[in-house]
Coordinates of C-alpha atoms and ligand atoms in Angstrom, one line a residue:
M1 CA -186.2 -52.2 41.1
T2 CA -187.4 -54.1 44.0
T3 CA -190.5 -53.1 46.0
S4 CA -190.0 -51.3 49.3
A5 CA -192.2 -53.6 52.2
L6 CA -193.5 -49.5 52.3
E7 CA -194.9 -49.8 48.7
R8 CA -196.5 -53.3 49.8
F9 CA -197.7 -52.6 52.8
L10 CA -199.9 -49.5 51.1
R11 CA -201.7 -51.8 48.0
Y12 CA -202.9 -54.2 50.7
V13 CA -204.1 -51.7 53.0
A14 CA -206.8 -51.3 50.8
I15 CA -207.9 -54.6 50.7
N16 CA -211.0 -54.7 53.2
T17 CA -209.8 -58.2 55.1
R18 CA -211.5 -57.7 58.2
S19 CA -212.2 -61.0 59.5
D20 CA -215.7 -62.1 61.0
E21 CA -216.5 -65.0 63.6
A22 CA -219.6 -65.3 62.4
S23 CA -219.4 -66.9 59.8
T24 CA -218.3 -70.5 59.7
S25 CA -216.3 -70.3 56.3
C26 CA -213.0 -70.2 56.1
P27 CA -212.0 -68.1 55.4
S28 CA -214.2 -66.6 57.1
T29 CA -214.8 -63.5 54.4
P30 CA -213.9 -63.3 50.8
G31 CA -212.2 -60.1 51.0
Q32 CA -209.8 -62.0 52.5
L33 CA -209.3 -64.6 49.0
T34 CA -209.1 -61.4 47.1
M35 CA -206.0 -60.4 49.3
L36 CA -204.6 -63.7 49.7
R37 CA -205.2 -64.0 45.8
L38 CA -203.3 -60.8 45.2
L39 CA -200.5 -62.8 47.2
V40 CA -200.4 -65.7 45.0
N41 CA -200.0 -63.2 42.3
E42 CA -197.1 -62.0 43.2
L43 CA -195.3 -64.0 44.3
G44 CA -195.9 -65.9 40.8
E45 CA -194.0 -62.2 39.1
L46 CA -191.3 -62.6 42.3
G47 CA -190.0 -65.3 41.2
L48 CA -191.5 -67.9 43.9
I49 CA -192.4 -71.7 43.1
D50 CA -194.0 -74.1 44.4
I51 CA -196.9 -71.9 44.8
T52 CA -200.4 -73.0 46.0
M53 CA -203.3 -72.0 47.5
D54 CA -205.9 -74.7 49.5
E55 CA -209.6 -74.7 48.8
H56 CA -209.3 -72.7 52.9
G57 CA -207.5 -69.6 50.9
Y58 CA -204.3 -70.9 52.9
V59 CA -200.7 -69.4 50.1
M60 CA -198.1 -71.3 50.3
A61 CA -194.6 -70.5 48.7
T62 CA -191.1 -71.1 48.6
V63 CA -188.0 -69.8 47.9
P64 CA -185.8 -71.3 46.2
A65 CA -182.0 -72.4 47.7
T66 CA -178.5 -70.7 46.6
T67 CA -176.4 -72.7 49.6
T68 CA -173.8 -75.2 48.1
K69 CA -173.6 -76.9 52.0
Q70 CA -175.7 -80.6 52.1
H71 CA -179.3 -80.7 54.9
V72 CA -179.1 -77.4 55.7
P73 CA -182.5 -77.5 57.2
V74 CA -186.1 -75.4 55.6
I75 CA -186.9 -72.6 57.6
G76 CA -190.3 -70.5 57.0
F77 CA -192.2 -67.5 57.6
I78 CA -196.1 -66.9 58.3
A79 CA -197.9 -64.0 58.1
H80 CA -201.8 -63.4 58.2
V81 CA -203.6 -61.8 56.1
D82 CA -207.8 -60.4 58.4
T83 CA -207.4 -57.2 60.2
S84 CA -209.3 -57.6 63.0
P85 CA -213.1 -57.4 63.9
E86 CA -213.3 -55.2 66.5
M87 CA -212.5 -52.3 64.1
P88 CA -213.6 -51.0 61.1
G89 CA -211.9 -52.7 58.1
H90 CA -213.0 -51.2 55.1
D91 CA -211.6 -48.1 53.0
V92 CA -208.7 -47.7 53.9
K93 CA -206.5 -44.3 54.1
P94 CA -203.1 -45.3 54.7
I95 CA -201.2 -41.9 55.9
V96 CA -197.4 -41.4 55.7
H97 CA -196.1 -39.3 58.0
R98 CA -192.4 -38.3 56.0
G99 CA -190.3 -37.3 58.8
Y100 CA -191.8 -37.5 61.8
D101 CA -190.5 -34.4 63.6
G102 CA -192.9 -35.2 67.3
R103 CA -195.7 -33.3 66.6
D104 CA -199.5 -34.6 67.8
L105 CA -200.7 -36.8 64.5
V106 CA -204.3 -35.3 63.7
L107 CA -206.0 -38.2 62.3
P108 CA -207.9 -36.0 59.5
D109 CA -211.2 -38.2 59.1
D110 CA -211.5 -37.7 62.8
P111 CA -210.0 -35.2 64.7
S112 CA -210.0 -36.9 68.0
A113 CA -208.2 -39.0 66.8
V114 CA -204.9 -37.7 68.0
L115 CA -201.0 -39.8 68.2
R116 CA -200.2 -37.9 70.8
A117 CA -195.7 -38.6 71.4
V118 CA -196.1 -37.9 74.6
D119 CA -198.8 -40.7 75.5
D120 CA -197.2 -43.3 73.4
P121 CA -193.7 -43.4 74.4
A122 CA -193.0 -46.2 71.2
L123 CA -194.3 -43.1 68.9
A124 CA -192.0 -40.4 70.8
A125 CA -188.9 -43.1 70.2
H126 CA -189.3 -42.5 65.9
T127 CA -188.4 -39.6 65.5
G128 CA -187.6 -38.9 62.3
H129 CA -188.5 -42.1 60.6
D130 CA -191.2 -42.2 58.4
I131 CA -194.9 -43.2 60.1
V132 CA -197.8 -44.6 58.6
T133 CA -201.2 -43.9 60.2
A134 CA -205.5 -44.7 58.8
S135 CA -207.1 -41.8 58.2
G136 CA -209.1 -42.2 61.4
L137 CA -211.9 -43.4 61.3
T138 CA -210.7 -47.5 60.5
L139 CA -207.9 -49.5 61.5
L140 CA -204.4 -49.1 59.5
G141 CA -204.2 -53.3 59.4
A142 CA -200.4 -53.2 60.0
D143 CA -201.7 -56.2 62.3
D144 CA -201.0 -58.8 60.2
K145 CA -199.8 -56.6 56.5
A146 CA -196.6 -55.6 57.6
G147 CA -195.2 -59.0 58.3
V148 CA -197.2 -59.5 55.1
A149 CA -195.5 -56.6 53.8
A150 CA -192.5 -57.3 54.9
I151 CA -191.9 -61.1 54.3
M152 CA -192.9 -60.4 50.0
A153 CA -190.2 -57.6 49.9
A154 CA -188.0 -60.3 52.0
A155 CA -188.6 -62.9 49.3
E156 CA -188.4 -60.5 46.4
Y157 CA -184.5 -59.5 48.5
L158 CA -183.7 -62.8 48.3
L159 CA -184.6 -63.6 44.8
R160 CA -182.6 -60.9 43.6
H161 CA -179.3 -61.9 45.0
P162 CA -178.8 -65.7 44.9
E163 CA -175.1 -65.0 46.0
I164 CA -176.9 -64.8 49.5
P165 CA -176.2 -68.4 50.1
H166 CA -179.6 -69.6 52.6
G167 CA -181.2 -73.1 52.3
T168 CA -184.6 -73.7 51.5
I169 CA -187.2 -71.1 52.2
R170 CA -191.5 -71.9 52.9
V171 CA -193.7 -68.5 52.7
G172 CA -197.1 -69.3 54.1
F173 CA -200.0 -66.4 54.0
T174 CA -203.2 -67.2 56.7
P175 CA -206.8 -66.1 57.2
D176 CA -208.5 -65.6 60.3
E177 CA -205.9 -65.4 62.7
E178 CA -207.7 -62.4 64.5
I179 CA -210.9 -64.5 65.5
G180 CA -208.1 -67.4 66.4
R181 CA -208.9 -70.3 63.8
G182 CA -205.7 -68.8 62.0
A183 CA -204.1 -72.2 62.4
N184 CA -207.4 -74.8 61.9
H185 CA -206.4 -75.4 58.3
F186 CA -202.7 -74.9 58.3
D187 CA -201.2 -77.7 56.9
V188 CA -197.9 -78.8 59.1
G189 CA -197.1 -81.4 56.8
R190 CA -197.1 -79.7 53.5
F191 CA -195.6 -76.5 54.8
G192 CA -192.8 -78.7 55.1
A193 CA -190.3 -76.9 57.2
I194 CA -188.9 -77.6 61.0
C195 CA -189.9 -74.4 62.4
A196 CA -191.8 -71.2 61.5
Y197 CA -191.8 -67.7 62.5
T198 CA -194.7 -65.3 62.5
V199 CA -193.7 -61.6 61.6
D200 CA -196.8 -59.8 63.2
G201 CA -194.9 -58.0 66.3
G202 CA -195.1 -55.4 67.8
G203 CA -191.5 -53.0 68.0
A204 CA -188.2 -53.1 66.0
G205 CA -185.8 -55.9 67.5
E206 CA -189.3 -58.1 69.3
V207 CA -189.2 -61.8 69.8
E208 CA -191.8 -63.6 71.3
W209 CA -191.3 -66.8 72.0
E210 CA -193.2 -67.4 75.6
S211 CA -197.6 -66.8 75.4
F212 CA -200.1 -67.1 77.8
A213 CA -202.3 -70.9 78.1
A214 CA -205.6 -70.6 78.0
D215 CA -208.5 -72.0 78.3
A216 CA -212.0 -71.3 78.5
M217 CA -214.5 -72.5 81.2
T218 CA -218.2 -72.4 81.5
V219 CA -219.8 -72.9 85.3
T220 CA -223.1 -72.9 85.1
F221 CA -225.4 -72.7 87.9
K222 CA -229.1 -74.5 87.9
G223 CA -231.4 -73.3 89.5
F224 CA -235.0 -74.1 90.2
N225 CA -238.1 -71.3 88.7
T226 CA -241.5 -71.5 89.2
H227 CA -244.6 -68.3 89.4
P228 CA -242.6 -65.9 92.1
G229 CA -246.2 -65.3 93.4
Y230 CA -246.1 -68.1 95.1
A231 CA -242.3 -70.0 95.3
K232 CA -242.1 -69.6 98.7
N233 CA -239.2 -72.3 100.0
R234 CA -239.3 -73.7 96.8
M235 CA -237.8 -71.0 93.8
V236 CA -234.2 -71.2 93.6
N237 CA -232.5 -68.1 91.5
A238 CA -229.6 -69.2 89.3
I239 CA -228.6 -65.6 88.7
K240 CA -228.4 -65.3 92.8
L241 CA -225.8 -67.7 92.2
A242 CA -223.8 -66.8 89.8
A243 CA -223.8 -63.8 91.2
A244 CA -222.6 -64.8 94.4
F245 CA -219.7 -66.3 92.6
M246 CA -218.6 -63.7 91.0
A247 CA -218.6 -62.2 94.3
R248 CA -215.7 -64.8 95.8
L249 CA -214.1 -64.1 92.8
P250 CA -211.0 -62.1 94.4
K251 CA -211.1 -59.2 93.6
D252 CA -207.7 -57.3 94.4
R253 CA -205.8 -60.2 92.2
L254 CA -205.8 -62.7 89.3
S255 CA -208.3 -60.1 86.7
P256 CA -207.0 -58.7 83.5
E257 CA -207.3 -55.7 85.2
T258 CA -205.0 -56.0 88.2
T259 CA -202.1 -57.8 86.4
D260 CA -199.6 -57.7 84.2
G261 CA -196.3 -59.4 82.9
Y262 CA -195.9 -63.7 84.2
E263 CA -199.3 -62.4 86.0
G264 CA -202.9 -64.9 85.0
Y265 CA -206.1 -64.2 85.5
V266 CA -208.9 -65.2 85.2
H267 CA -211.9 -63.3 84.2
P268 CA -215.5 -63.8 83.1
Y269 CA -216.7 -62.3 80.3
V270 CA -220.2 -63.1 79.2
L271 CA -223.3 -64.1 80.9
D272 CA -226.1 -65.8 80.1
A273 CA -228.7 -65.1 83.0
S274 CA -232.1 -67.2 83.8
V275 CA -233.5 -68.0 87.2
E276 CA -233.6 -71.8 86.1
R277 CA -230.1 -71.6 84.6
T278 CA -227.0 -69.0 85.0
S279 CA -224.1 -69.2 83.0
V280 CA -220.6 -67.6 83.5
K281 CA -218.1 -68.1 80.9
L282 CA -214.7 -67.1 81.5
L283 CA -211.6 -66.9 80.4
I284 CA -208.2 -69.0 82.1
R285 CA -204.8 -67.4 81.5
D286 CA -201.5 -68.3 83.1
F287 CA -198.2 -69.0 81.5
S288 CA -197.9 -71.9 82.7
T289 CA -200.0 -75.4 82.5
T290 CA -200.5 -76.8 86.1
G291 CA -200.7 -72.3 87.2
L292 CA -204.0 -72.8 84.5
E293 CA -205.4 -76.0 86.3
E294 CA -204.7 -74.2 90.1
K295 CA -206.6 -71.1 89.2
E296 CA -209.2 -74.1 87.9
A297 CA -209.2 -75.7 90.4
M298 CA -210.1 -72.1 92.9
V299 CA -212.8 -71.1 90.5
E300 CA -214.8 -74.6 90.4
Q301 CA -214.4 -75.0 94.7
L302 CA -216.0 -70.7 94.6
A303 CA -218.6 -72.1 92.3
R304 CA -219.1 -75.7 94.6
E305 CA -219.1 -73.3 97.8
V306 CA -222.2 -71.1 96.4
V307 CA -224.3 -74.3 96.4
A308 CA -223.2 -76.4 98.9
G309 CA -225.9 -76.9 101.1
Q310 CA -228.3 -75.6 98.6
P311 CA -230.0 -79.5 97.6
R312 CA -232.0 -78.4 94.4
A313 CA -229.0 -76.4 93.0
S314 CA -226.3 -77.9 91.0
V315 CA -223.6 -76.2 89.4
E316 CA -222.4 -77.7 86.0
I317 CA -218.5 -76.7 84.9
R318 CA -217.3 -77.5 81.4
I319 CA -213.6 -76.7 80.5
A320 CA -211.8 -76.1 76.7
E321 CA -208.9 -76.2 75.9
S322 CA -207.9 -72.7 73.8
Y323 CA -204.2 -72.7 73.4
R324 CA -200.9 -74.0 75.7
N325 CA -197.8 -71.7 75.8
M326 CA -195.5 -71.8 73.0
R327 CA -192.3 -71.8 75.5
D328 CA -193.2 -75.3 76.4
I329 CA -192.2 -77.0 72.6
L330 CA -189.7 -74.2 72.1
E331 CA -187.3 -74.8 75.0
G332 CA -187.0 -77.8 73.5
Y333 CA -185.9 -76.2 70.0
P334 CA -183.1 -73.4 71.7
E335 CA -181.5 -72.5 68.0
V336 CA -185.1 -70.9 66.8
V337 CA -184.9 -68.3 68.9
E338 CA -181.4 -67.5 69.6
F339 CA -181.2 -67.6 65.6
A340 CA -183.2 -65.4 65.8
R341 CA -181.9 -63.4 68.6
E342 CA -178.9 -63.6 66.1
A343 CA -180.8 -62.0 63.2
I344 CA -181.8 -59.1 64.7
R345 CA -178.4 -58.0 66.2
R346 CA -176.7 -58.6 62.5
S347 CA -179.8 -56.0 61.7
G348 CA -178.3 -53.5 64.1
L349 CA -181.4 -53.8 67.1
T350 CA -181.1 -55.5 70.6
P351 CA -182.9 -58.4 70.4
V352 CA -186.4 -57.5 73.1
E353 CA -188.1 -60.2 73.9
R354 CA -191.4 -60.2 76.2
P355 CA -194.0 -62.4 77.1
I356 CA -197.4 -62.1 75.0
R357 CA -200.0 -62.3 77.0
G358 CA -202.3 -63.6 74.7
G359 CA -202.2 -66.1 72.0
T360 CA -201.1 -66.5 68.5
D361 CA -201.1 -68.5 65.0
G362 CA -197.8 -69.8 66.4
S363 CA -199.1 -71.3 70.0
R364 CA -200.4 -73.4 68.6
L365 CA -198.5 -74.2 65.2
S366 CA -195.8 -75.3 67.9
F367 CA -198.4 -77.3 69.5
M368 CA -198.8 -79.0 65.8
G369 CA -195.0 -79.7 65.1
L370 CA -194.2 -76.2 63.8
P371 CA -192.3 -74.5 66.5
T372 CA -193.0 -71.6 65.5
P373 CA -192.0 -68.0 67.8
N374 CA -193.8 -64.5 66.8
I375 CA -190.7 -61.5 65.6
F376 CA -191.4 -58.5 64.9
A377 CA -192.8 -56.6 62.4
G378 CA -193.0 -53.1 63.1
E379 CA -196.7 -52.8 64.5
H380 CA -197.7 -51.1 67.1
N381 CA -201.9 -49.8 69.0
F382 CA -203.3 -52.9 68.0
H383 CA -206.6 -52.9 67.4
S384 CA -206.6 -49.9 67.9
R385 CA -207.4 -46.4 64.9
L386 CA -204.2 -45.6 65.6
E387 CA -202.8 -48.1 65.2
W388 CA -199.0 -47.5 63.3
V389 CA -195.6 -48.4 61.8
S390 CA -192.7 -47.6 60.2
A391 CA -191.3 -47.7 57.7
Q392 CA -187.9 -48.2 58.9
D393 CA -189.3 -50.8 61.4
M394 CA -191.0 -52.5 58.1
D395 CA -187.1 -52.3 56.9
K396 CA -185.0 -53.7 60.1
A397 CA -187.7 -56.7 59.5
V398 CA -187.1 -57.9 55.6
E399 CA -183.3 -56.9 56.8
T400 CA -184.2 -59.5 59.7
I401 CA -185.8 -62.5 58.2
V402 CA -182.6 -62.4 55.2
N403 CA -180.4 -62.3 58.1
L404 CA -182.3 -65.6 59.8
C405 CA -182.5 -67.2 56.8
Q406 CA -178.5 -66.9 56.7
V407 CA -177.6 -67.4 60.4
W408 CA -179.1 -70.2 59.8
E409 CA -177.2 -71.9 56.7
E410 CA -174.1 -70.6 58.3
R411 CA -174.7 -72.8 61.6
Q412 CA -177.3 -75.5 60.2
G413 CA -175.2 -76.5 57.2
S414 CA -172.5 -78.8 56.4
Ligands
ZN501 ZN1 -201.8 -60.3 64.0

């Protein structure tokens, strides 16, 4: 008897693993350690080997190779255990709506939380499926416990079916992806795979290998403060400088609210204002590093225009790299994505490829030496209390992982 991805999933969502940006520890919250320890136990019961948990909570384990071929590369599968800090993650009460018939799904703990097929084409396409939701007050946590469950179920399947030839398969479970720290302590050398797949995507069939390239920019205007009653010809108000700067930003383009697809943006999101000194934090996003630099040059130019001709005003620009487009790396390893497409097709699905308008741990890992695209786990409505996942899609994720292990063995062994 194997345990279905659904059974595992329902067990995992009961653990509160909401991450916390304010915390400086790793994992950022103790609930994540509870879940990571549970996974260590389950991996042991399943019969994986080399099971480790490091001092930061990162769990790694191995499904031993079954192939008789030499030189089959080691590949890995990775999922994160934390859930978004944006929404409550405690006392999650998952509800399985068996054989979804297209009707409105009213979540019982808050009847204003309703999933409607008319508003949600992905849901409309899932009639007949067993749909899992939360009860209206919390996240479900399908992001990314659906991925954890799929990897665990696939590992179990491979161990129960030693007749399926595959190379060494590494499994990794990480904390704090939702607060952007998931790759921070990931030991690529110890993981020892030539590539990996995060299992943290949306609808069945998705494979994502392009992400934003991202920087954080801080534009700080310095003015001059003095008693406002005696400020004539002396005061320079940094708040007004910042306001003039923001008024110059394009209004009909280059913003989150006016872009999609492959378009990048410039997004002021935090203002720290005083007369003497006002800083504007901006997120800069594009799909190419060159495009990112062009946007940063534009922002700098607009900021400098504002202080030009004002000798007592000045501006300071700081840029910090957030992450880069994983495509820059993955283009050098076309087989990594191609084998994922093949595995998806073997699962009876059509590969769906879309640029991620965000980053994943894979964006960072790819640049740390582990090429890591993202494959679907069946998640929908990320970071919302209307989050849902289909049990059948999770099974397809399991199947796709198993297929991927076989494709690598067929194509790369000798
Ligand atoms: Zn995720």
